[in-house]
Short mmCIF file of C-alpha atoms in Angstrom, two decimals:
data_model
loop_
_atom_site.label_atom_id
_atom_site.label_comp_id
_atom_site.label_asym_id
_atom_site.label_seq_id
_atom_site.Cartn_x
_atom_site.Cartn_y
_atom_site.Cartn_z
CA MET A 1 17.91 -1.65 6.53
CA ASN A 2 19.41 0.69 3.93
CA THR A 3 18.06 4.09 4.94
CA VAL A 4 18.72 7.09 2.72
CA ASP A 5 18.65 10.73 3.84
CA MET A 6 16.92 12.47 0.93
CA THR A 7 17.31 15.94 2.47
CA LYS A 8 20.73 16.36 0.87
CA GLY A 9 22.42 15.37 -2.37
CA SER A 10 21.41 15.44 -6.02
CA PRO A 11 17.58 15.19 -6.39
CA ILE A 12 17.85 13.35 -9.72
CA LYS A 13 20.32 10.80 -8.35
CA LEU A 14 18.27 10.27 -5.18
CA LEU A 15 14.99 9.88 -7.05
CA LEU A 16 16.46 7.41 -9.54
CA GLN A 17 18.26 5.49 -6.78
CA PHE A 18 15.04 5.26 -4.78
CA SER A 19 12.52 4.69 -7.59
CA ILE A 20 14.27 1.91 -9.52
CA PRO A 21 13.92 -0.70 -6.72
CA ILE A 22 10.27 0.34 -6.33
CA LEU A 23 9.70 -0.11 -10.08
CA ILE A 24 11.30 -3.55 -10.00
CA GLY A 25 9.18 -4.46 -6.98
CA ASN A 26 5.98 -3.30 -8.67
CA LEU A 27 6.83 -5.37 -11.74
CA PHE A 28 7.38 -8.43 -9.55
CA GLN A 29 4.07 -7.79 -7.84
CA GLN A 30 2.30 -7.67 -11.19
CA THR A 31 4.15 -10.81 -12.26
CA TYR A 32 2.86 -12.88 -9.37
CA THR A 33 -0.66 -11.49 -9.92
CA LEU A 34 -0.47 -12.58 -13.55
CA ALA A 35 0.89 -15.98 -12.51
CA ASP A 36 -1.96 -16.32 -10.01
CA ARG A 37 -4.54 -15.68 -12.74
CA ILE A 38 -2.81 -17.92 -15.29
CA ILE A 39 -2.59 -20.85 -12.89
CA VAL A 40 -6.27 -20.53 -11.94
CA GLY A 41 -7.38 -20.12 -15.55
CA ARG A 42 -5.37 -23.06 -16.87
CA PHE A 43 -5.78 -25.52 -14.01
CA VAL A 44 -9.15 -24.68 -12.43
CA GLY A 45 -11.18 -23.42 -15.36
CA ASP A 46 -12.66 -20.46 -17.17
CA ASN A 47 -15.41 -19.91 -14.60
CA ALA A 48 -12.93 -19.78 -11.75
CA PHE A 49 -10.80 -17.30 -13.69
CA SER A 50 -13.84 -15.13 -14.36
CA ALA A 51 -15.03 -15.43 -10.75
CA ILE A 52 -11.77 -13.98 -9.44
CA GLY A 53 -11.99 -11.25 -12.08
CA ALA A 54 -15.50 -10.40 -10.88
CA THR A 55 -14.08 -9.57 -7.44
CA ASN A 56 -11.25 -7.30 -8.64
CA ALA A 57 -12.99 -3.98 -8.05
CA LEU A 58 -14.32 -5.01 -4.64
CA SER A 59 -11.10 -6.56 -3.35
CA MET A 60 -9.06 -3.58 -4.56
CA THR A 61 -11.43 -1.18 -2.77
CA PHE A 62 -10.84 -2.78 0.61
CA MET A 63 -7.13 -3.32 -0.06
CA SER A 64 -6.73 0.33 -1.10
CA MET A 65 -8.16 1.48 2.22
CA CYS A 66 -5.58 -0.53 4.13
CA MET A 67 -2.81 0.55 1.75
CA GLY A 68 -3.88 4.19 2.11
CA VAL A 69 -3.46 4.07 5.89
CA ALA A 70 -0.04 2.42 5.45
CA ILE A 71 1.04 5.10 2.96
CA GLY A 72 -0.24 7.80 5.33
CA THR A 73 1.85 6.30 8.10
CA GLY A 74 4.85 6.46 5.82
CA VAL A 75 4.24 10.15 5.13
CA VAL A 76 4.24 10.99 8.85
CA VAL A 77 7.33 8.84 9.50
CA SER A 78 9.23 10.43 6.59
CA GLN A 79 8.57 13.94 7.94
CA TYR A 80 9.78 13.10 11.44
CA PHE A 81 12.79 11.30 9.96
CA GLY A 82 13.58 14.32 7.77
CA ALA A 83 13.36 16.57 10.83
CA LYS A 84 15.94 14.32 12.59
CA ASP A 85 13.38 13.76 15.38
CA GLU A 86 14.23 10.25 16.58
CA LYS A 87 11.53 10.13 19.28
CA GLY A 88 8.90 11.42 16.86
CA THR A 89 10.01 8.87 14.26
CA ALA A 90 9.77 5.99 16.73
CA ALA A 91 6.37 7.18 18.03
CA SER A 92 4.93 7.62 14.52
CA ILE A 93 6.10 4.13 13.54
CA ALA A 94 4.44 2.59 16.62
CA ASN A 95 1.22 4.61 16.41
CA GLY A 96 0.96 4.13 12.65
CA SER A 97 1.39 0.37 13.00
CA TYR A 98 -1.37 0.15 15.62
CA THR A 99 -3.65 2.32 13.46
CA CYS A 100 -3.04 0.11 10.42
CA LEU A 101 -3.85 -2.98 12.49
CA ILE A 102 -7.11 -1.51 13.82
CA ILE A 103 -8.22 -0.29 10.38
CA SER A 104 -7.47 -3.67 8.81
CA ILE A 105 -9.62 -5.43 11.45
CA ILE A 106 -12.49 -3.00 10.83
CA MET A 107 -12.16 -3.41 7.04
CA THR A 108 -12.12 -7.19 7.43
CA LEU A 109 -15.38 -7.18 9.41
CA ILE A 110 -17.04 -4.80 6.93
CA ALA A 111 -15.82 -6.85 3.96
CA LEU A 112 -17.08 -10.15 5.35
CA VAL A 113 -20.52 -8.68 5.99
CA THR A 114 -20.96 -6.70 2.77
CA THR A 115 -19.21 -8.87 0.17
CA LYS A 116 -22.25 -10.88 -0.92
CA PRO A 117 -24.69 -7.92 -1.12
CA ILE A 118 -22.14 -5.90 -3.09
CA LEU A 119 -21.47 -8.75 -5.53
CA VAL A 120 -25.22 -9.07 -6.06
CA LEU A 121 -25.46 -5.32 -6.57
CA LEU A 122 -22.68 -5.58 -9.17
CA ASN A 123 -24.77 -8.10 -11.12
CA THR A 124 -22.30 -10.93 -10.65
CA PRO A 125 -23.61 -13.94 -12.64
CA LYS A 126 -25.00 -16.75 -10.50
CA SER A 127 -22.64 -19.20 -12.19
CA LEU A 128 -19.68 -17.25 -10.78
CA MET A 129 -21.12 -16.29 -7.40
CA HIS A 130 -20.01 -19.38 -5.46
CA ASP A 131 -16.35 -19.17 -6.47
CA ALA A 132 -16.34 -15.38 -6.15
CA LEU A 133 -17.63 -15.58 -2.57
CA ILE A 134 -15.12 -18.25 -1.57
CA TYR A 135 -12.24 -16.20 -2.97
CA MET A 136 -13.42 -12.99 -1.33
CA TYR A 137 -14.12 -14.52 2.10
CA ILE A 138 -10.62 -16.02 2.28
CA PHE A 139 -8.85 -13.00 0.79
CA MET A 140 -10.75 -10.45 2.89
CA GLY A 141 -10.33 -12.60 5.96
CA GLY A 142 -6.61 -12.14 5.40
CA LEU A 143 -6.68 -8.34 5.19
CA ILE A 144 -4.70 -8.19 8.42
CA ALA A 145 -1.91 -10.05 6.64
CA VAL A 146 -2.15 -7.67 3.69
CA SER A 147 -1.95 -4.67 6.03
CA ALA A 148 0.96 -6.22 7.91
CA TYR A 149 2.60 -6.68 4.52
CA PHE A 150 2.24 -3.06 3.36
CA THR A 151 2.79 -1.23 6.66
CA PRO A 152 6.46 -2.14 7.26
CA PHE A 153 7.15 -1.58 3.56
CA SER A 154 5.75 1.95 3.75
CA ILE A 155 7.73 2.64 6.92
CA LEU A 156 10.98 1.36 5.43
CA ARG A 157 10.43 3.43 2.31
CA ALA A 158 9.70 6.46 4.48
CA LEU A 159 13.12 5.97 6.06
CA GLY A 160 14.62 6.03 2.58
CA ASP A 161 15.08 2.27 2.25
CA SER A 162 13.57 1.00 -1.00
CA LYS A 163 15.91 -1.98 -1.33
CA THR A 164 14.90 -4.03 1.72
CA PRO A 165 11.20 -3.96 0.72
CA LEU A 166 12.29 -5.09 -2.75
CA ILE A 167 14.06 -8.13 -1.34
CA PHE A 168 10.98 -9.18 0.59
CA LEU A 169 8.64 -8.36 -2.29
CA VAL A 170 10.64 -10.57 -4.65
CA PHE A 171 10.64 -13.31 -2.03
CA CYS A 172 6.88 -12.90 -1.50
CA SER A 173 6.21 -12.97 -5.26
CA LEU A 174 8.16 -16.18 -5.78
CA LEU A 175 6.62 -17.77 -2.69
CA ASN A 176 3.14 -16.87 -3.91
CA ILE A 177 3.76 -18.55 -7.27
CA VAL A 178 5.09 -21.69 -5.56
CA LEU A 179 2.11 -21.79 -3.17
CA ASP A 180 -0.30 -21.20 -6.07
CA ILE A 181 1.10 -24.23 -7.86
CA LEU A 182 1.04 -26.26 -4.65
CA PHE A 183 -2.54 -25.42 -3.63
CA VAL A 184 -4.18 -25.09 -7.04
CA VAL A 185 -2.32 -27.63 -9.18
CA VAL A 186 -1.20 -30.24 -6.64
CA PHE A 187 -3.88 -30.06 -3.93
CA LYS A 188 -6.70 -29.11 -6.36
CA THR A 189 -8.18 -26.51 -3.99
CA GLY A 190 -9.48 -24.21 -6.74
CA VAL A 191 -10.02 -20.50 -6.16
CA ALA A 192 -9.79 -21.01 -2.40
CA GLY A 193 -6.22 -22.19 -2.84
CA ALA A 194 -5.35 -19.16 -4.97
CA ALA A 195 -6.68 -16.79 -2.32
CA PHE A 196 -5.00 -18.66 0.50
CA ALA A 197 -1.66 -18.73 -1.37
CA THR A 198 -1.71 -14.94 -1.77
CA VAL A 199 -2.63 -14.27 1.85
CA LEU A 200 -0.12 -16.78 3.21
CA SER A 201 2.77 -15.47 1.10
CA GLU A 202 2.06 -11.88 2.15
CA ALA A 203 1.78 -12.92 5.79
CA ILE A 204 5.13 -14.72 5.70
CA ALA A 205 6.85 -11.78 3.98
CA ALA A 206 5.32 -9.36 6.49
CA ILE A 207 6.43 -11.45 9.46
CA LEU A 208 10.00 -11.68 8.16
CA CYS A 209 10.15 -7.95 7.44
CA ILE A 210 8.73 -7.04 10.86
CA ILE A 211 11.17 -9.38 12.64
CA LEU A 212 14.21 -7.64 11.08
CA GLN A 213 12.99 -4.15 11.94
CA ARG A 214 11.73 -5.12 15.39
CA ILE A 215 15.12 -6.54 16.35
CA VAL A 216 16.85 -3.26 15.49
CA ASN A 217 14.18 -1.10 17.16
CA GLY A 218 14.21 -3.31 20.26
CA PHE A 219 17.67 -2.06 21.23
CA GLY A 220 16.54 1.56 21.47
CA GLU A 221 17.17 4.93 19.85
CA ALA A 222 20.98 4.83 20.02
CA VAL A 223 21.20 1.53 18.14
CA ILE A 224 18.67 2.68 15.54
CA GLY A 225 20.73 5.80 14.96
CA ALA A 226 23.97 3.81 14.85
CA PHE A 227 22.52 1.31 12.39
CA THR A 228 21.30 4.16 10.20
CA ALA A 229 24.76 5.75 10.21
CA THR A 230 26.62 2.55 9.36
CA THR A 231 24.12 1.77 6.62
CA GLN A 232 24.89 5.10 4.97
CA ILE A 233 28.60 4.24 4.88
CA GLU A 234 27.91 0.71 3.65
CA LEU A 235 25.82 2.11 0.80
CA LEU A 236 28.74 4.31 -0.18
CA VAL A 237 31.17 1.38 -0.03
CA GLN A 238 28.82 -0.77 -2.10
CA GLN A 239 29.19 1.66 -5.00
CA ILE A 240 32.81 0.54 -5.38
CA PHE A 241 31.84 -3.10 -5.71
CA SER A 242 28.73 -2.31 -7.77
CA ALA A 243 30.86 -0.42 -10.28
CA LEU A 244 33.19 -3.42 -10.49
CA GLY A 245 30.20 -5.70 -10.91
CA ALA A 246 28.70 -3.49 -13.61
CA ALA A 247 31.96 -3.80 -15.53
CA MET A 248 31.67 -7.59 -15.20
CA VAL A 249 28.28 -7.57 -16.92
CA THR A 250 29.72 -6.07 -20.10
CA TYR A 251 32.92 -8.11 -19.85
CA THR A 252 30.98 -11.36 -19.41
CA GLY A 253 28.43 -10.62 -22.11
CA GLN A 254 31.02 -9.70 -24.72
CA ASN A 255 33.26 -12.70 -24.04
CA ILE A 256 30.33 -15.12 -24.07
CA GLY A 257 29.24 -13.63 -27.37
CA ALA A 258 32.77 -14.09 -28.71
CA GLY A 259 32.90 -17.67 -27.46
CA LYS A 260 35.82 -16.88 -25.12
CA GLN A 261 34.46 -18.35 -21.88
CA ASP A 262 37.92 -18.97 -20.45
CA ARG A 263 38.44 -15.21 -20.37
CA ILE A 264 35.41 -14.91 -18.10
CA SER A 265 37.11 -16.95 -15.40
CA GLN A 266 40.19 -14.78 -15.80
CA GLY A 267 38.01 -11.69 -15.46
CA VAL A 268 36.37 -13.02 -12.30
CA ALA A 269 39.78 -13.75 -10.79
CA ALA A 270 41.01 -10.26 -11.67
CA ALA A 271 37.89 -8.63 -10.22
CA MET A 272 38.28 -10.65 -7.03
CA LYS A 273 41.86 -9.39 -6.63
CA ILE A 274 40.71 -5.78 -7.04
CA SER A 275 37.90 -6.42 -4.53
CA ALA A 276 40.36 -7.96 -2.05
CA VAL A 277 42.64 -4.92 -2.21
CA ALA A 278 39.70 -2.50 -1.81
CA SER A 279 38.34 -4.56 1.11
CA ALA A 280 41.71 -4.57 2.87
CA VAL A 281 42.12 -0.82 2.48
CA LEU A 282 38.59 -0.14 3.75
CA LEU A 283 39.13 -2.53 6.66
CA VAL A 284 42.14 -0.49 7.81
CA VAL A 285 40.31 2.81 7.30
CA PHE A 286 37.26 1.77 9.31
CA TRP A 287 39.26 0.25 12.16
CA LEU A 288 41.48 3.31 12.47
CA PHE A 289 39.00 6.07 11.69
CA GLY A 290 35.60 4.50 12.39
CA ARG A 291 34.76 6.89 15.19
CA PRO A 292 35.56 10.17 13.40
CA ILE A 293 33.76 8.92 10.29
CA MET A 294 30.61 8.20 12.28
CA SER A 295 30.82 11.57 14.04
CA ILE A 296 30.05 13.16 10.66
CA PHE A 297 26.42 12.07 11.00
CA VAL A 298 25.60 12.75 14.66
CA THR A 299 27.01 14.32 17.82
CA ASN A 300 25.57 11.80 20.30
CA THR A 301 28.58 9.97 21.76
CA ASP A 302 26.61 6.77 22.43
CA ILE A 303 25.47 6.55 18.80
CA ILE A 304 28.99 7.31 17.54
CA SER A 305 30.53 4.62 19.76
CA ILE A 306 28.03 1.94 18.75
CA ALA A 307 28.24 2.90 15.06
CA ALA A 308 32.06 2.80 15.12
CA ASN A 309 31.98 -0.74 16.54
CA GLY A 310 29.32 -1.71 14.01
CA ILE A 311 31.26 -0.50 10.97
CA ARG A 312 34.39 -2.26 12.25
CA ILE A 313 32.44 -5.52 12.40
CA THR A 314 30.94 -5.25 8.91
CA SER A 315 34.30 -4.16 7.45
CA VAL A 316 35.67 -7.61 8.29
CA PHE A 317 33.12 -9.09 5.87
CA LEU A 318 33.59 -6.65 2.98
CA MET A 319 35.22 -9.29 0.79
CA GLY A 320 31.95 -11.19 0.98
CA LEU A 321 30.05 -8.12 -0.20
CA GLY A 322 32.53 -7.61 -3.04
CA SER A 323 32.28 -11.25 -4.11
CA VAL A 324 28.47 -11.10 -4.15
CA GLN A 325 28.48 -8.03 -6.38
CA ILE A 326 31.07 -9.44 -8.79
CA LEU A 327 29.50 -12.88 -9.16
CA ARG A 328 25.93 -11.55 -9.21
CA TYR A 329 26.65 -9.22 -12.09
CA MET A 330 28.79 -11.84 -13.85
CA LEU A 331 26.00 -14.44 -13.69
CA ASN A 332 23.48 -11.85 -14.87
CA GLY A 333 25.78 -11.01 -17.77
CA ALA A 334 25.87 -14.69 -18.65
CA GLY A 335 22.06 -14.80 -18.75
CA ASP A 336 21.68 -16.91 -15.59
CA SER A 337 18.40 -15.31 -14.50
CA MET A 338 17.53 -18.11 -12.07
CA TYR A 339 20.44 -17.14 -9.84
CA ALA A 340 18.93 -13.75 -9.04
CA LEU A 341 15.66 -15.39 -8.01
CA MET A 342 17.31 -17.99 -5.78
CA ASN A 343 19.72 -15.47 -4.28
CA GLY A 344 16.80 -13.40 -2.96
CA GLY A 345 15.49 -16.37 -0.99
CA VAL A 346 18.94 -17.16 0.42
CA GLU A 347 19.43 -13.57 1.54
CA VAL A 348 16.05 -13.34 3.26
CA ILE A 349 16.52 -16.61 5.13
CA ALA A 350 20.07 -15.72 6.18
CA ARG A 351 19.09 -12.28 7.49
CA VAL A 352 16.21 -13.59 9.56
CA VAL A 353 18.00 -16.63 10.98
CA PHE A 354 21.17 -14.74 11.91
CA ALA A 355 19.32 -11.71 13.31
CA ILE A 356 17.12 -13.79 15.61
CA SER A 357 19.83 -16.17 16.81
CA LEU A 358 22.78 -13.80 17.21
CA THR A 359 21.00 -10.94 18.98
CA ALA A 360 19.57 -13.45 21.47
CA ILE A 361 23.07 -14.43 22.65
CA PRO A 362 23.79 -12.31 25.77
CA PHE A 363 27.46 -11.54 25.09
CA ILE A 364 26.69 -10.56 21.48
CA GLY A 365 23.40 -8.66 21.88
CA MET A 366 23.04 -5.56 19.72
CA LEU A 367 26.30 -6.27 17.89
CA GLY A 368 24.49 -9.23 16.36
CA ILE A 369 22.75 -6.72 14.07
CA TRP A 370 26.03 -5.89 12.31
CA ILE A 371 27.32 -9.46 12.48
CA THR A 372 24.08 -10.47 10.74
CA THR A 373 24.82 -8.07 7.90
CA GLY A 374 28.34 -9.44 7.51
CA LEU A 375 27.34 -13.09 7.69
CA THR A 376 24.51 -12.51 5.20
CA TRP A 377 27.06 -11.10 2.75
CA THR A 378 29.23 -14.16 3.39
CA VAL A 379 26.45 -16.71 2.93
CA THR A 380 25.16 -15.11 -0.27
CA ALA A 381 28.76 -14.92 -1.54
CA ILE A 382 29.25 -18.64 -0.89
CA PHE A 383 25.96 -19.37 -2.66
CA ALA A 384 27.05 -17.24 -5.63
CA LEU A 385 30.44 -18.99 -5.70
CA ILE A 386 28.79 -22.43 -5.72
CA ARG A 387 26.50 -21.30 -8.55
CA TYR A 388 29.51 -19.98 -10.46
CA LYS A 389 31.60 -23.13 -9.91
CA HIS A 390 28.67 -25.33 -10.91
CA GLY A 391 29.02 -23.87 -14.38
CA ALA A 392 25.35 -23.74 -15.38
CA TRP A 393 25.98 -20.20 -16.66
CA ARG A 394 28.12 -21.63 -19.47
CA ASN A 395 24.92 -22.91 -21.14
CA LYS A 396 22.94 -19.70 -20.74
CA LYS A 397 24.10 -17.96 -23.91
CA LEU A 398 21.31 -15.68 -25.14
CA VAL A 399 22.50 -15.09 -28.72
#
C-alpha cells in the first residue's frame, strides 16, 4: 500500500501524482465497459446490445448509491488520516466497510423487486425486456461484489494510495474482458454471461484487494503505522529508478527509430550498473540509519522499531525494484504494450500469494508484509527480464 500524506508538500505535485493513476484507472474501466458492449453486440446480437443499453440508467442509479457510500467512507477516513488519528482511522475503515455492506444488501433487495416495474415505466420495448431483465437480475444480484470492489478502493485512495487501486483495476479490467469472451463467445451465455463476467471480475478484484489490506491491518496499529512509514521512503527511493527508467524510454525509442537495436542492450546494461550502485548505497544507508530515518515520521518507539526492520528487509530487494523500472520503461519505449498488461497480473498474483503464505509462517509473521514487497519486486523483475530476453520487443517498432 503506497500511502501519501497530502498535508505537506507541493499541492500541484501531489495532485498530479495522485490524479494520474486515477485517470489511467478510469480509462481502463471505460475500456472494459466498451469491450463488454462490443463483445455482446458482435457475438450475441443487436437486440442484446440494445437490451443492456436500456438498463444503463437504472443500473447506474443503484451502483451510484453504493459508490456514494464508499466515497463517503473515504472522506471520513481521509480526515482521520490527515489528523494523524490512528484509532479514528481504523474505526472509520471498519464502520464504513460494514455500512457499505449493509447498504449494498438493501440496494440489492430493492433492485430485485423494482427492476421490472421501473423498466416498464421507462417504456422498455417488449422485444428487449427479457434480455434486459436477465442482465439486471444478475448484475443487481451482484451489487455486494460491486460495493466490495469500490469500498477498499475508496479507503486506499483516502489514505493517499492511488497506485494500488490502479493495479487491481487494470487486473479487473483485463479479467472482465477475458471472462466476457469466455462466457459470451465460447459458452454462448448471451447477456447473462456479460453480466456475470462483470460481477465475477469485480468480486475477484475486491477479494484480492481486501486480502492485502486485511493482512496489514490484522497486525495492529503499530504495524500499520510502520508500513505507512516504510512506504513513504520506498516511494522516495522509487523516484531514482523511475527517473532512470524514464531516460530509458527516450533512449530506447530513439535507437529503435535509428535502427540501432544493439545500442539498446548496451543501454540496459549501463542502466543496470547504475541501479546496482544506487541499490548498494541505499542498502548500506537503510541498514545503518534505518531507525533514525523512520523516527522522522513518528515518535512511537514500537512503530520506529518495526519500520526500521521493514525498510532493512525491502532494501535487500532494491535491485529488483530498479530492474523492474528499467525494463518496464525500456519495453514501453520499444512499443511492447502487452508487457504492461501481463505485468499487472503477475504483480497482483505475487502480492497475494506471498502475503498470505509468508505472514502465516509463525517465525516470519508481520515481517512477511515487507518480504512480500521485496519478493514481488523480484518476481516482476524476473518476468520483465524473461520478456526482455525473449526479444519480442525487437519487432514492435511503431514507425
